[in-house]
Amino acid sequence: MKAAVIGIGLIGGSMALALKEKGLIEKAIGVDNNVTHTTKALELGLVDDINSLEQAVQESDLVILAVPVHAISGLLPRVLDLVDRQVVMDVGSTKAAMLEVIASHPKRSRFVASHPMWGTEYSGPEAAVKDAFAGRATVICNREESDKDAVTLVEDLYTTLGMHLVYMDAAAHDVHVAYVSHISHITSFALANTVLEKEREEDAIFELASAGFASTVRLAKSNPETWASIFMENRENVLDVLNEHISQLRKFKACLEKENIEYLAELMANANKIKRILK
Amino acid sequence: MKAAVIGIGLIGGSMALALKEKGLIEKAIGVDNNVTHTTKALELGLVDDINSLEQAVQESDLVILAVPVHAISGLLPRVLDLVDRQVVMDVGSTKAAMLEVIASHPKRSRFVASHPMWGTEYSGPEAAVKDAFAGRATVICNREESDKDAVTLVEDLYTTLGMHLVYMDAAAHDVHVAYVSHISHITSFALANTVLEKEREEDAIFELASAGFASTVRLAKSNPETWASIFMENRENVLDVLNEHISQLRKFKACLEKENIEYLAELMANANKIKRILK
């Protein structure tokens, strides 16, 4: 099997590596507008060849869209226009908007919407790693709208990478990821800005920053373009969660202002319930 | 040297283990109001003996206060009343309030205020670990108010544990830790509450929660009593940082509401500067 990987950054690059490592494909053809990325991807052996979108799709059995999510909506109809036998899948963090765009496309059923729940705070082809994905969940959305052979191919692919499958409709997916992924990124970015804004003495931060701070603020190193794209695509859900989060922070603020230590401890005891979910 | 460890939880227990491991003390005497803790601490070999505050101080050369910070202010004058030759140190997360309480105590100079920047999200004696502290910073506050022999003993102790020393006055310390530690805990607790509030389908969280979420929300597992105590002791600084953090979050909110993707990306590009500080 040959795969076209459109967008060879952290996710596309790691996916190409994993598919070859597992023997799922014998050739990965990279497509990327960014020449620095294509040069680096070839140099690192992430892909075997670089080609135009049209030629890469034509030559492939599987097309993997791994560009920032706001670009998928524009690109996906173009890719489907080029498709006959191929299976097309994405690895994007939001789903509803892109599925709406292709809802009545004659080749809609060749597309399988998927979201492997893996990533790091780094970006670009040099951030691609071997052994990504394993042990994590992949969400497949609106499975019933895709051809059976296409779904089976994508399911087998993720299973071979060591992932377990979760099925959801696109709207539910977008709500869930707003809670378990997107809001974490916003809080991390905002926390970094909070500290950078007030702490001018960088040495002091550097000396005192403990492991807890580093872990909370780690995601603030993430790529702005990738995440601006995700937040805009999932705007309404992210706004809902962000409003809820601000009101939760306000409860802590009110406790401190009123010196209400009992309610403060209660808020934290409630937060401790996350232990049941995250071991 | 014999040490009295008052409060045998995560920090006190790990400290007792480390001091014995490094041969700095031949005996650790535990003091704790909580019988479950004292029983567990003996059972785990964190301390060699349990005794009353009075007897433990009398028998010791070094007294380590490792109780929640709001309790230190009450306990510290009592401990200093019992002291003649002994060195007294704390390991608490805030400093200004406790130093004010003992400012004119005749034995003030036997006390060294210190804050080793190490911890985990777990608590109690069973959370104590070997090889804690190494590689992190310890802040020593208001060094000039302590006797030279006392400061030297405490400095040598932390250096032997593999820590590097940072000197600050208590007020500056409390501001810095509000930024690099306390606010991280509040955002984590509030984030856990946000997700728990809205996500009733726990399986969905469990399935989809990626490494990024886990790292951002990890501190929400922390002990409510410990942290209520810290937040109240450092109330004004924490409120300042929390207000700043909420206003940073509001900037993200405004960008989403106004679909201002340029400013959104700019906010994140600014947050990326944290890379310079946290590798």
Coordinates of C-alpha atoms in Angstrom, one line a residue, chain B:
Chain B
M1 CA 22.7 14.4 65.1
K2 CA 19.1 13.7 66.0
A3 CA 16.1 15.4 64.3
A4 CA 12.6 16.0 65.4
V5 CA 10.3 15.9 62.4
I6 CA 7.0 17.7 63.2
G7 CA 4.4 16.6 60.7
I8 CA 5.2 13.3 59.0
G9 CA 3.5 13.6 55.6
L10 CA 4.8 13.8 52.1
I11 CA 7.5 16.4 52.8
G12 CA 8.4 15.6 56.4
G13 CA 8.5 11.9 55.6
S14 CA 10.6 12.3 52.5
M15 CA 12.9 14.7 54.4
A16 CA 13.4 12.1 57.3
L17 CA 14.2 9.4 54.7
A18 CA 16.7 11.6 52.9
L19 CA 18.5 12.8 56.0
K20 CA 19.0 9.3 57.2
E21 CA 20.0 8.0 53.7
K22 CA 22.7 10.7 53.5
G23 CA 23.9 10.0 57.0
L24 CA 23.1 13.5 58.2
I25 CA 21.1 12.2 61.2
E26 CA 21.3 8.9 63.1
K27 CA 17.8 9.3 64.6
A28 CA 14.5 10.8 63.4
I29 CA 11.8 11.4 66.0
G30 CA 8.3 11.9 64.6
V31 CA 5.7 14.2 66.0
D32 CA 2.2 14.2 64.6
N33 CA -1.3 14.6 66.0
N34 CA -2.6 12.1 63.5
V35 CA -2.2 8.6 65.0
T36 CA -2.8 7.0 61.5
H37 CA 0.2 9.0 60.3
T38 CA 2.5 8.2 63.2
T39 CA 1.6 4.5 63.0
K40 CA 2.2 4.5 59.2
A41 CA 5.5 6.5 59.5
L42 CA 6.9 4.0 62.0
E43 CA 5.7 1.0 59.9
L44 CA 7.4 2.5 56.8
G45 CA 10.6 3.3 58.7
L46 CA 10.3 7.0 58.0
V47 CA 11.0 7.7 61.7
D48 CA 12.6 5.7 64.4
D49 CA 10.5 6.9 67.3
I50 CA 7.3 8.9 68.0
N51 CA 7.2 11.3 70.8
S52 CA 5.4 14.4 72.2
L53 CA 6.5 17.8 70.8
E54 CA 8.2 18.8 74.1
Q55 CA 10.2 15.5 74.4
A56 CA 11.1 15.4 70.7
V57 CA 12.5 18.9 70.7
Q58 CA 14.4 18.3 74.0
E59 CA 16.1 15.2 72.6
S60 CA 17.0 16.7 69.2
D61 CA 19.6 18.9 67.7
L62 CA 17.5 19.9 64.7
V63 CA 13.8 20.5 64.6
I64 CA 12.0 20.4 61.2
L65 CA 8.5 21.9 61.0
A66 CA 6.6 20.1 58.1
V67 CA 3.0 20.8 59.1
P68 CA 0.6 22.7 56.8
V69 CA 1.7 26.3 56.7
H70 CA -1.2 27.8 58.6
A71 CA -0.3 25.6 61.5
I72 CA 3.3 26.7 61.5
S73 CA 2.5 30.2 62.7
G74 CA 0.8 28.7 65.8
L75 CA 3.4 26.0 66.4
L76 CA 6.6 28.0 65.8
P77 CA 6.5 30.2 68.9
R78 CA 5.8 27.1 71.0
V79 CA 8.8 25.3 69.5
L80 CA 11.1 28.3 70.0
D81 CA 10.0 28.5 73.6
L82 CA 11.4 25.0 74.1
V83 CA 14.7 25.6 72.3
D84 CA 18.1 26.3 73.7
R85 CA 20.9 24.9 71.5
Q86 CA 18.7 23.5 68.8
V87 CA 18.3 24.7 65.2
V88 CA 14.7 25.0 64.0
M89 CA 13.8 25.0 60.3
D90 CA 10.6 24.8 58.3
V91 CA 9.9 23.5 54.8
G92 CA 6.7 25.5 54.3
S93 CA 5.4 27.1 51.0
T94 CA 4.9 30.6 52.4
K95 CA 7.1 32.7 54.7
A96 CA 6.0 36.3 55.5
A97 CA 3.2 35.5 57.9
M98 CA 5.1 33.0 60.0
L99 CA 8.2 35.3 60.3
E100 CA 6.0 38.1 61.4
V101 CA 4.6 36.0 64.3
I102 CA 8.1 35.3 65.6
A103 CA 9.7 38.6 64.7
S104 CA 10.4 39.6 68.3
H105 CA 10.7 36.1 69.8
P106 CA 13.9 35.9 71.9
K107 CA 14.9 32.7 70.2
R108 CA 14.1 34.0 66.6
S109 CA 17.7 33.6 65.5
R110 CA 17.6 29.8 66.1
F111 CA 15.1 29.5 63.3
V112 CA 16.0 29.3 59.6
A113 CA 13.1 29.8 57.2
S114 CA 13.4 27.5 54.2
H115 CA 11.4 26.2 51.3
P116 CA 12.6 23.3 49.3
M117 CA 10.9 23.5 45.9
W118 CA 9.9 19.9 45.7
G119 CA 6.6 18.1 46.0
T120 CA 4.2 15.7 44.4
E121 CA 0.4 15.7 44.1
Y122 CA 0.3 13.0 46.8
S123 CA 0.1 13.4 50.5
G124 CA 0.5 11.6 53.8
P125 CA 3.4 9.4 55.1
E126 CA 2.7 6.7 52.4
A127 CA 3.5 9.4 49.7
A128 CA 7.0 9.9 51.1
V129 CA 9.7 8.9 48.7
K130 CA 13.4 8.3 48.7
D131 CA 15.6 10.5 46.5
A132 CA 13.2 13.5 46.8
F133 CA 14.6 17.1 46.6
A134 CA 17.7 16.4 44.5
G135 CA 18.2 18.8 41.6
R136 CA 15.7 21.4 42.8
A137 CA 16.1 24.8 44.4
T138 CA 15.7 25.6 48.1
V139 CA 14.8 29.1 49.1
I140 CA 16.3 30.4 52.3
C141 CA 14.5 33.5 53.5
N142 CA 15.7 36.4 55.7
R143 CA 19.1 34.7 56.4
E144 CA 20.4 37.7 58.2
E145 CA 17.9 37.2 61.0
S146 CA 19.2 33.7 61.8
D147 CA 22.4 32.7 63.7
K148 CA 25.3 31.8 61.5
D149 CA 25.7 28.3 62.9
A150 CA 22.0 27.6 62.3
V151 CA 22.2 28.9 58.7
T152 CA 25.3 26.9 58.0
L153 CA 23.7 23.7 59.3
V154 CA 20.6 24.2 57.1
E155 CA 22.7 25.2 54.0
D156 CA 24.9 22.1 54.4
L157 CA 21.8 19.9 54.9
Y158 CA 20.2 21.1 51.6
T159 CA 23.4 21.0 49.7
T160 CA 24.0 17.4 50.8
L161 CA 20.5 16.5 49.6
G162 CA 21.6 17.8 46.1
M163 CA 19.7 21.1 46.2
H164 CA 21.0 24.5 45.2
L165 CA 20.3 27.5 47.4
V166 CA 18.5 30.7 46.5
Y167 CA 18.3 33.6 49.0
M168 CA 15.3 35.9 49.2
D169 CA 13.4 38.0 51.6
A170 CA 10.1 36.5 52.8
A171 CA 7.9 39.0 50.9
A172 CA 9.7 38.4 47.6
H173 CA 9.5 34.7 48.1
D174 CA 5.8 34.8 48.7
V175 CA 5.2 36.8 45.5
H176 CA 7.3 34.5 43.4
V177 CA 5.8 31.2 44.6
A178 CA 2.3 32.7 44.0
Y179 CA 3.4 32.8 40.3
V180 CA 5.4 29.7 39.9
S181 CA 3.5 27.3 42.1
H182 CA 0.3 28.5 43.8
I183 CA -1.5 29.7 40.6
S184 CA -0.7 26.4 38.9
H185 CA -2.5 24.5 41.6
I186 CA -5.6 26.8 41.4
T187 CA -5.8 26.4 37.6
S188 CA -5.5 22.7 37.9
F189 CA -8.1 22.4 40.6
A190 CA -10.5 24.7 38.7
L191 CA -9.8 22.8 35.5
A192 CA -10.7 19.5 37.1
N193 CA -13.9 21.1 38.5
T194 CA -14.8 22.5 35.0
V195 CA -14.5 19.1 33.4
L196 CA -16.2 17.2 36.2
E197 CA -19.0 19.8 36.2
K198 CA -19.9 19.4 32.6
E199 CA -18.7 16.0 31.6
R200 CA -21.1 13.5 33.2
E201 CA -20.0 10.7 30.9
E202 CA -16.9 9.7 32.7
D203 CA -16.0 7.0 30.2
A204 CA -15.7 9.7 27.6
I205 CA -13.2 11.6 29.7
F206 CA -11.3 8.5 30.4
E207 CA -11.1 7.4 26.8
L208 CA -10.2 10.7 25.3
A209 CA -8.1 12.3 28.0
S210 CA -4.7 12.6 26.4
A211 CA -1.3 13.2 28.0
G212 CA -1.8 17.0 27.7
F213 CA -4.9 16.9 29.8
A214 CA -3.4 14.6 32.4
S215 CA -0.4 16.9 32.8
T216 CA -2.4 20.0 33.1
V217 CA -4.8 18.6 35.6
R218 CA -2.3 16.5 37.6
L219 CA -2.1 19.0 40.5
A220 CA -5.8 18.7 41.0
K221 CA -5.1 15.5 42.9
S222 CA -3.3 17.6 45.6
N223 CA -4.3 17.6 49.2
P224 CA -7.1 20.2 49.9
E225 CA -6.0 20.9 53.5
T226 CA -2.4 21.6 52.5
W227 CA -3.4 23.9 49.7
A228 CA -6.2 25.7 51.5
S229 CA -3.6 26.5 54.1
I230 CA -1.1 27.8 51.6
F231 CA -3.7 29.9 49.6
M232 CA -5.0 31.5 52.8
E233 CA -1.5 32.3 54.1
N234 CA -0.5 33.8 50.8
R235 CA -3.9 35.3 50.1
E236 CA -3.1 38.7 48.8
N237 CA -0.4 37.5 46.4
V238 CA -2.5 34.6 45.2
L239 CA -5.4 37.0 44.6
D240 CA -3.2 39.3 42.5
V241 CA -2.0 36.4 40.3
L242 CA -5.5 34.9 40.0
N243 CA -6.9 38.2 38.9
E244 CA -4.2 38.5 36.3
H245 CA -4.8 35.0 35.2
I246 CA -8.5 35.5 34.8
S247 CA -7.9 38.6 32.7
Q248 CA -5.5 36.6 30.5
L249 CA -8.2 34.0 30.0
R250 CA -10.6 36.8 29.1
K251 CA -8.3 37.8 26.3
F252 CA -8.6 34.4 24.8
K253 CA -12.4 34.6 25.3
A254 CA -12.6 38.0 23.5
C255 CA -10.5 36.6 20.5
L256 CA -12.9 33.7 20.1
E257 CA -16.0 35.8 20.5
K258 CA -14.7 38.3 17.9
E259 CA -13.2 35.6 15.7
N260 CA -9.9 37.5 15.9
I261 CA -7.5 34.7 14.8
E262 CA -4.5 37.0 14.4
Y263 CA -4.6 38.2 18.0
L264 CA -5.3 34.6 19.2
A265 CA -2.2 33.4 17.5
E266 CA -0.3 36.4 18.9
L267 CA -1.4 35.5 22.5
M268 CA -0.1 32.0 22.0
A269 CA 3.2 33.2 20.3
N270 CA 3.8 35.3 23.4
A271 CA 3.1 32.3 25.6
N272 CA 5.6 30.3 23.6
K273 CA 8.3 32.5 25.2
I274 CA 8.0 30.2 28.3
K275 CA 10.3 27.9 26.2
R276 CA 13.2 30.2 27.0
I277 CA 12.6 29.5 30.7
L278 CA 11.4 25.9 30.8
K279 CA 13.4 23.7 28.5

